[in-house]
Amino acid sequence: MDPEGERPQICNVTPFQQIVASCTGAILTSLMVTPLDVVKIRLQAQSNQFYKGKCFVYNNGLMDHLCICEEEGNKAWYKKPGYFRGTLVRRLYYDAFLKIIRNEGIKSLWSGLPPTLVMAVPATVIYFTCYDQLTALLKSKLGENESHIPIVAGIVARFGAVTVISPLELIRTKMQSKRFSYKELHQFVSKKVSKDGWISLWTGWTPTLLRDVPFSAMYWYNYELLKKWLCEKSGLYEPTFMINFTSGALSGSFAAVVTLPFDVVKTQKQTQLWMYESHKISMPMSTWAIMKNIVAKNGFSGLFTGLTPRLIKIAPACAIMISTYEFGKAFFQKKNTQKQQ
């Protein structure tokens, strides 16, 4: 029992068990959310919004990636005509889902999943495991009831995950644009480092941080707050699967809305960097310059372009990921407790 004599003591899970739980959550989230983004990409391709079909940003619910379409036969599923109709977003998505399944088979809804899992799963494992480890450390130092712990742990964990993955994302994007042998890839990295320095491997790191770090801070703070509040309202000491699911969806939605301007800027930055690397056309603009350019062309509302598709993707992704992760930890906690008895 705890000092208050009310809440039963729960055995902590090990880092390895946290890794297994987060890995399971990452895979499940990708499997369930990828169809939403495949449909979104096809709808946007239908509207010719992807820089003449050269490249687009793909997201599997955990992280996004720049995908290249100009090589012959590459991303054939993306080039297939859509002709999706609907006056409301809900009807448009529904029509797209039905036509893709009927015309191309259900497998097409998971197009592009394998290569993104190669990076999305490790990034998610690093992020969630680091968050839990940092939270436990900070609680031992500052006390269980310190409200700022989720913010600090969320910021540090996301900063670390983005920093570790950023060079790998640059290399993966380069490999997508052209077939590279490992020798050619090594030569590309060596040339880039000798020409622009090691820092060049973290190209695109700043706009990613501007979006992901505030998102992480708001997400974890609101998630822990909502989870605690829902438990109190339900008269529970421990959250249920549905409490975790609801808290994840609501906190993810709020963070997605607030950080959307940085997501819009990051998308433009990614595509500009690829166009510059591939075709040597105009130096990519800075993050601030891109933001000012968007406001000048489309007004302040331009920074919130794509709000509905982002919410359709982020809300279920956050809900599925955190509820699966918490369920996995609860499973291991039960096992650990049984072993100690």
mmCIF file of N, CA and C in Angstrom, residues 187-260:
data_model
loop_
_atom_site.group_PDB
_atom_site.id
_atom_site.type_symbol
_atom_site.label_atom_id
_atom_site.label_comp_id
_atom_site.label_asym_id
_atom_site.label_seq_id
_atom_site.Cartn_x
_atom_site.Cartn_y
_atom_site.Cartn_z
ATOM 1 N N GLN A 187 29.649 7.030 -49.927
ATOM 2 C CA GLN A 187 30.292 8.131 -50.639
ATOM 3 C C GLN A 187 29.461 9.410 -50.552
ATOM 4 N N PHE A 188 28.131 9.259 -50.638
ATOM 5 C CA PHE A 188 27.235 10.415 -50.536
ATOM 6 C C PHE A 188 27.360 11.079 -49.166
ATOM 7 N N VAL A 189 27.334 10.252 -48.102
ATOM 8 C CA VAL A 189 27.437 10.790 -46.741
ATOM 9 C C VAL A 189 28.800 11.445 -46.530
ATOM 10 N N SER A 190 29.872 10.789 -46.984
ATOM 11 C CA SER A 190 31.227 11.323 -46.813
ATOM 12 C C SER A 190 31.393 12.654 -47.540
ATOM 13 N N LYS A 191 30.854 12.731 -48.766
ATOM 14 C CA LYS A 191 30.951 13.956 -49.552
ATOM 15 C C LYS A 191 30.174 15.087 -48.894
ATOM 16 N N LYS A 192 28.999 14.767 -48.403
ATOM 17 C CA LYS A 192 28.158 15.783 -47.767
ATOM 18 C C LYS A 192 28.815 16.314 -46.493
ATOM 19 N N VAL A 193 29.411 15.402 -45.713
ATOM 20 C CA VAL A 193 30.065 15.810 -44.467
ATOM 21 C C VAL A 193 31.297 16.649 -44.752
ATOM 22 N N SER A 194 32.100 16.239 -45.752
ATOM 23 C CA SER A 194 33.321 16.987 -46.080
ATOM 24 C C SER A 194 33.006 18.364 -46.664
ATOM 25 N N LYS A 195 31.876 18.457 -47.368
ATOM 26 C CA LYS A 195 31.504 19.727 -48.009
ATOM 27 C C LYS A 195 30.799 20.679 -47.037
ATOM 28 N N ASP A 196 29.837 20.168 -46.297
ATOM 29 C CA ASP A 196 29.010 21.032 -45.452
ATOM 30 C C ASP A 196 29.160 20.787 -43.955
ATOM 31 N N GLY A 197 29.985 19.780 -43.581
ATOM 32 C CA GLY A 197 30.177 19.490 -42.167
ATOM 33 C C GLY A 197 29.141 18.499 -41.635
ATOM 34 N N TRP A 198 29.410 17.963 -40.445
ATOM 35 C CA TRP A 198 28.511 16.981 -39.841
ATOM 36 C C TRP A 198 27.115 17.535 -39.615
ATOM 37 N N ILE A 199 27.038 18.848 -39.377
ATOM 38 C CA ILE A 199 25.739 19.463 -39.079
ATOM 39 C C ILE A 199 24.760 19.320 -40.241
ATOM 40 N N SER A 200 25.287 19.128 -41.463
ATOM 41 C CA SER A 200 24.429 19.014 -42.642
ATOM 42 C C SER A 200 23.562 17.750 -42.602
ATOM 43 N N LEU A 201 23.978 16.748 -41.823
ATOM 44 C CA LEU A 201 23.191 15.523 -41.705
ATOM 45 C C LEU A 201 21.900 15.752 -40.926
ATOM 46 N N TRP A 202 21.821 16.905 -40.264
ATOM 47 C CA TRP A 202 20.618 17.245 -39.505
ATOM 48 C C TRP A 202 19.796 18.318 -40.213
ATOM 49 N N THR A 203 19.878 18.337 -41.549
ATOM 50 C CA THR A 203 19.057 19.255 -42.341
ATOM 51 C C THR A 203 17.578 18.967 -42.098
ATOM 52 N N GLY A 204 16.815 20.015 -41.831
ATOM 53 C CA GLY A 204 15.391 19.840 -41.539
ATOM 54 C C GLY A 204 15.102 19.574 -40.074
ATOM 55 N N TRP A 205 16.161 19.547 -39.256
ATOM 56 C CA TRP A 205 16.013 19.266 -37.825
ATOM 57 C C TRP A 205 15.241 20.378 -37.112
ATOM 58 N N THR A 206 15.539 21.632 -37.450
ATOM 59 C CA THR A 206 14.907 22.766 -36.756
ATOM 60 C C THR A 206 13.388 22.806 -36.922
ATOM 61 N N PRO A 207 12.860 22.782 -38.172
ATOM 62 C CA PRO A 207 11.395 22.807 -38.295
ATOM 63 C C PRO A 207 10.712 21.596 -37.675
ATOM 64 N N THR A 208 11.418 20.459 -37.656
ATOM 65 C CA THR A 208 10.855 19.272 -37.015
ATOM 66 C C THR A 208 10.725 19.494 -35.514
ATOM 67 N N LEU A 209 11.774 20.065 -34.906
ATOM 68 C CA LEU A 209 11.732 20.356 -33.479
ATOM 69 C C LEU A 209 10.655 21.384 -33.141
ATOM 70 N N LEU A 210 10.524 22.411 -33.992
ATOM 71 C CA LEU A 210 9.540 23.465 -33.737
ATOM 72 C C LEU A 210 8.117 22.908 -33.691
ATOM 73 N N ARG A 211 7.889 21.830 -34.433
ATOM 74 C CA ARG A 211 6.571 21.203 -34.417
ATOM 75 C C ARG A 211 6.460 20.132 -33.342
ATOM 76 N N ASP A 212 7.444 19.229 -33.276
ATOM 77 C CA ASP A 212 7.315 18.038 -32.443
ATOM 78 C C ASP A 212 7.531 18.282 -30.954
ATOM 79 N N VAL A 213 8.448 19.193 -30.603
ATOM 80 C CA VAL A 213 8.716 19.436 -29.182
ATOM 81 C C VAL A 213 7.533 20.112 -28.480
ATOM 82 N N PRO A 214 6.968 21.205 -29.037
ATOM 83 C CA PRO A 214 5.758 21.768 -28.398
ATOM 84 C C PRO A 214 4.598 20.766 -28.389
ATOM 85 N N PHE A 215 4.454 19.997 -29.473
ATOM 86 C CA PHE A 215 3.407 18.972 -29.523
ATOM 87 C C PHE A 215 3.575 17.994 -28.364
ATOM 88 N N SER A 216 4.801 17.522 -28.173
ATOM 89 C CA SER A 216 5.073 16.543 -27.131
ATOM 90 C C SER A 216 4.792 17.110 -25.747
ATOM 91 N N ALA A 217 5.216 18.347 -25.495
ATOM 92 C CA ALA A 217 5.004 18.979 -24.189
ATOM 93 C C ALA A 217 3.518 19.105 -23.885
ATOM 94 N N MET A 218 2.745 19.609 -24.850
ATOM 95 C CA MET A 218 1.306 19.782 -24.647
ATOM 96 C C MET A 218 0.587 18.440 -24.556
ATOM 97 N N TYR A 219 1.014 17.501 -25.397
ATOM 98 C CA TYR A 219 0.363 16.196 -25.418
ATOM 99 C C TYR A 219 0.481 15.490 -24.065
ATOM 100 N N TRP A 220 1.703 15.372 -23.546
ATOM 101 C CA TRP A 220 1.899 14.625 -22.309
ATOM 102 C C TRP A 220 1.290 15.335 -21.109
ATOM 103 N N TYR A 221 1.374 16.663 -21.070
ATOM 104 C CA TYR A 221 0.788 17.403 -19.952
ATOM 105 C C TYR A 221 -0.724 17.202 -19.922
ATOM 106 N N ASN A 222 -1.366 17.400 -21.066
ATOM 107 C CA ASN A 222 -2.821 17.246 -21.135
ATOM 108 C C ASN A 222 -3.249 15.795 -20.970
ATOM 109 N N TYR A 223 -2.452 14.881 -21.489
ATOM 110 C CA TYR A 223 -2.780 13.455 -21.345
ATOM 111 C C TYR A 223 -2.804 13.044 -19.878
ATOM 112 N N GLU A 224 -1.746 13.398 -19.134
ATOM 113 C CA GLU A 224 -1.679 13.032 -17.721
ATOM 114 C C GLU A 224 -2.790 13.719 -16.930
ATOM 115 N N LEU A 225 -3.087 14.968 -17.304
ATOM 116 C CA LEU A 225 -4.132 15.729 -16.619
ATOM 117 C C LEU A 225 -5.510 15.101 -16.861
ATOM 118 N N LEU A 226 -5.811 14.810 -18.128
ATOM 119 C CA LEU A 226 -7.100 14.212 -18.484
ATOM 120 C C LEU A 226 -7.255 12.824 -17.886
ATOM 121 N N LYS A 227 -6.190 12.052 -17.921
ATOM 122 C CA LYS A 227 -6.232 10.695 -17.371
ATOM 123 C C LYS A 227 -6.555 10.728 -15.876
ATOM 124 N N LYS A 228 -5.896 11.634 -15.155
ATOM 125 C CA LYS A 228 -6.139 11.766 -13.717
ATOM 126 C C LYS A 228 -7.574 12.219 -13.443
ATOM 127 N N TRP A 229 -8.043 13.193 -14.231
ATOM 128 C CA TRP A 229 -9.392 13.741 -14.044
ATOM 129 C C TRP A 229 -10.461 12.683 -14.332
ATOM 130 N N LEU A 230 -10.285 11.927 -15.409
ATOM 131 C CA LEU A 230 -11.249 10.881 -15.755
ATOM 132 C C LEU A 230 -11.265 9.749 -14.725
ATOM 133 N N CYS A 231 -10.101 9.449 -14.157
ATOM 134 C CA CYS A 231 -10.040 8.430 -13.109
ATOM 135 C C CYS A 231 -10.812 8.888 -11.867
ATOM 136 N N GLU A 232 -10.623 10.166 -11.515
ATOM 137 C CA GLU A 232 -11.325 10.719 -10.355
ATOM 138 C C GLU A 232 -12.836 10.708 -10.578
ATOM 139 N N LYS A 233 -13.259 11.094 -11.795
ATOM 140 C CA LYS A 233 -14.688 11.113 -12.098
ATOM 141 C C LYS A 233 -15.295 9.711 -12.093
ATOM 142 N N SER A 234 -14.474 8.731 -12.435
ATOM 143 C CA SER A 234 -14.963 7.347 -12.499
ATOM 144 C C SER A 234 -14.774 6.605 -11.182
ATOM 145 N N GLY A 235 -14.102 7.249 -10.232
ATOM 146 C CA GLY A 235 -13.851 6.598 -8.948
ATOM 147 C C GLY A 235 -12.841 5.476 -9.047
ATOM 148 N N LEU A 236 -11.867 5.609 -9.950
ATOM 149 C CA LEU A 236 -10.861 4.569 -10.166
ATOM 150 C C LEU A 236 -9.481 5.032 -9.729
ATOM 151 N N TYR A 237 -8.662 4.085 -9.264
ATOM 152 C CA TYR A 237 -7.277 4.394 -8.915
ATOM 153 C C TYR A 237 -6.363 4.247 -10.136
ATOM 154 N N GLU A 238 -6.719 3.357 -11.025
ATOM 155 C CA GLU A 238 -5.931 3.109 -12.226
ATOM 156 C C GLU A 238 -6.792 3.321 -13.465
ATOM 157 N N PRO A 239 -6.254 3.926 -14.528
ATOM 158 C CA PRO A 239 -7.048 4.175 -15.739
ATOM 159 C C PRO A 239 -7.365 2.900 -16.492
ATOM 160 N N THR A 240 -8.528 2.855 -17.081
ATOM 161 C CA THR A 240 -8.912 1.734 -17.934
ATOM 162 C C THR A 240 -8.396 1.984 -19.353
ATOM 163 N N PHE A 241 -8.571 0.975 -20.203
ATOM 164 C CA PHE A 241 -8.168 1.125 -21.611
ATOM 165 C C PHE A 241 -8.887 2.303 -22.259
ATOM 166 N N MET A 242 -10.179 2.457 -21.991
ATOM 167 C CA MET A 242 -10.965 3.525 -22.606
ATOM 168 C C MET A 242 -10.562 4.902 -22.077
ATOM 169 N N ILE A 243 -10.180 4.987 -20.811
ATOM 170 C CA ILE A 243 -9.706 6.265 -20.260
ATOM 171 C C ILE A 243 -8.404 6.674 -20.948
ATOM 172 N N ASN A 244 -7.498 5.725 -21.122
ATOM 173 C CA ASN A 244 -6.249 6.018 -21.841
ATOM 174 C C ASN A 244 -6.529 6.412 -23.290
ATOM 175 N N PHE A 245 -7.430 5.689 -23.920
ATOM 176 C CA PHE A 245 -7.781 5.940 -25.325
ATOM 177 C C PHE A 245 -8.365 7.348 -25.487
ATOM 178 N N THR A 246 -9.330 7.695 -24.628
ATOM 179 C CA THR A 246 -9.982 9.004 -24.703
ATOM 180 C C THR A 246 -9.010 10.136 -24.393
ATOM 181 N N SER A 247 -8.191 9.957 -23.371
ATOM 182 C CA SER A 247 -7.207 10.973 -22.996
ATOM 183 C C SER A 247 -6.201 11.196 -24.123
ATOM 184 N N GLY A 248 -5.777 10.112 -24.750
ATOM 185 C CA GLY A 248 -4.824 10.221 -25.853
ATOM 186 C C GLY A 248 -5.409 10.947 -27.050
ATOM 187 N N ALA A 249 -6.661 10.628 -27.393
ATOM 188 C CA ALA A 249 -7.316 11.257 -28.547
ATOM 189 C C ALA A 249 -7.513 12.758 -28.319
ATOM 190 N N LEU A 250 -7.997 13.134 -27.144
ATOM 191 C CA LEU A 250 -8.277 14.546 -26.857
ATOM 192 C C LEU A 250 -6.999 15.372 -26.746
ATOM 193 N N SER A 251 -6.018 14.856 -26.029
ATOM 194 C CA SER A 251 -4.767 15.598 -25.868
ATOM 195 C C SER A 251 -4.017 15.695 -27.197
ATOM 196 N N GLY A 252 -4.058 14.635 -27.996
ATOM 197 C CA GLY A 252 -3.420 14.663 -29.314
ATOM 198 C C GLY A 252 -4.088 15.651 -30.244
ATOM 199 N N SER A 253 -5.408 15.730 -30.201
ATOM 200 C CA SER A 253 -6.150 16.669 -31.047
ATOM 201 C C SER A 253 -5.808 18.111 -30.701
ATOM 202 N N PHE A 254 -5.776 18.415 -29.411
ATOM 203 C CA PHE A 254 -5.451 19.775 -28.974
ATOM 204 C C PHE A 254 -4.038 20.170 -29.414
ATOM 205 N N ALA A 255 -3.077 19.285 -29.186
ATOM 206 C CA ALA A 255 -1.692 19.572 -29.566
ATOM 207 C C ALA A 255 -1.553 19.706 -31.081
ATOM 208 N N ALA A 256 -2.321 18.912 -31.833
ATOM 209 C CA ALA A 256 -2.263 18.965 -33.300
ATOM 210 C C ALA A 256 -2.743 20.309 -33.831
ATOM 211 N N VAL A 257 -3.801 20.844 -33.238
ATOM 212 C CA VAL A 257 -4.340 22.136 -33.678
ATOM 213 C C VAL A 257 -3.331 23.251 -33.411
ATOM 214 N N VAL A 258 -2.771 23.274 -32.203
ATOM 215 C CA VAL A 258 -1.851 24.351 -31.811
ATOM 216 C C VAL A 258 -0.570 24.334 -32.636
ATOM 217 N N THR A 259 -0.070 23.150 -32.956
ATOM 218 C CA THR A 259 1.209 23.050 -33.668
ATOM 219 C C THR A 259 1.063 22.927 -35.178
ATOM 220 N N LEU A 260 -0.155 23.027 -35.700
ATOM 221 C CA LEU A 260 -0.372 22.880 -37.140
ATOM 222 C C LEU A 260 0.451 23.842 -37.987
#
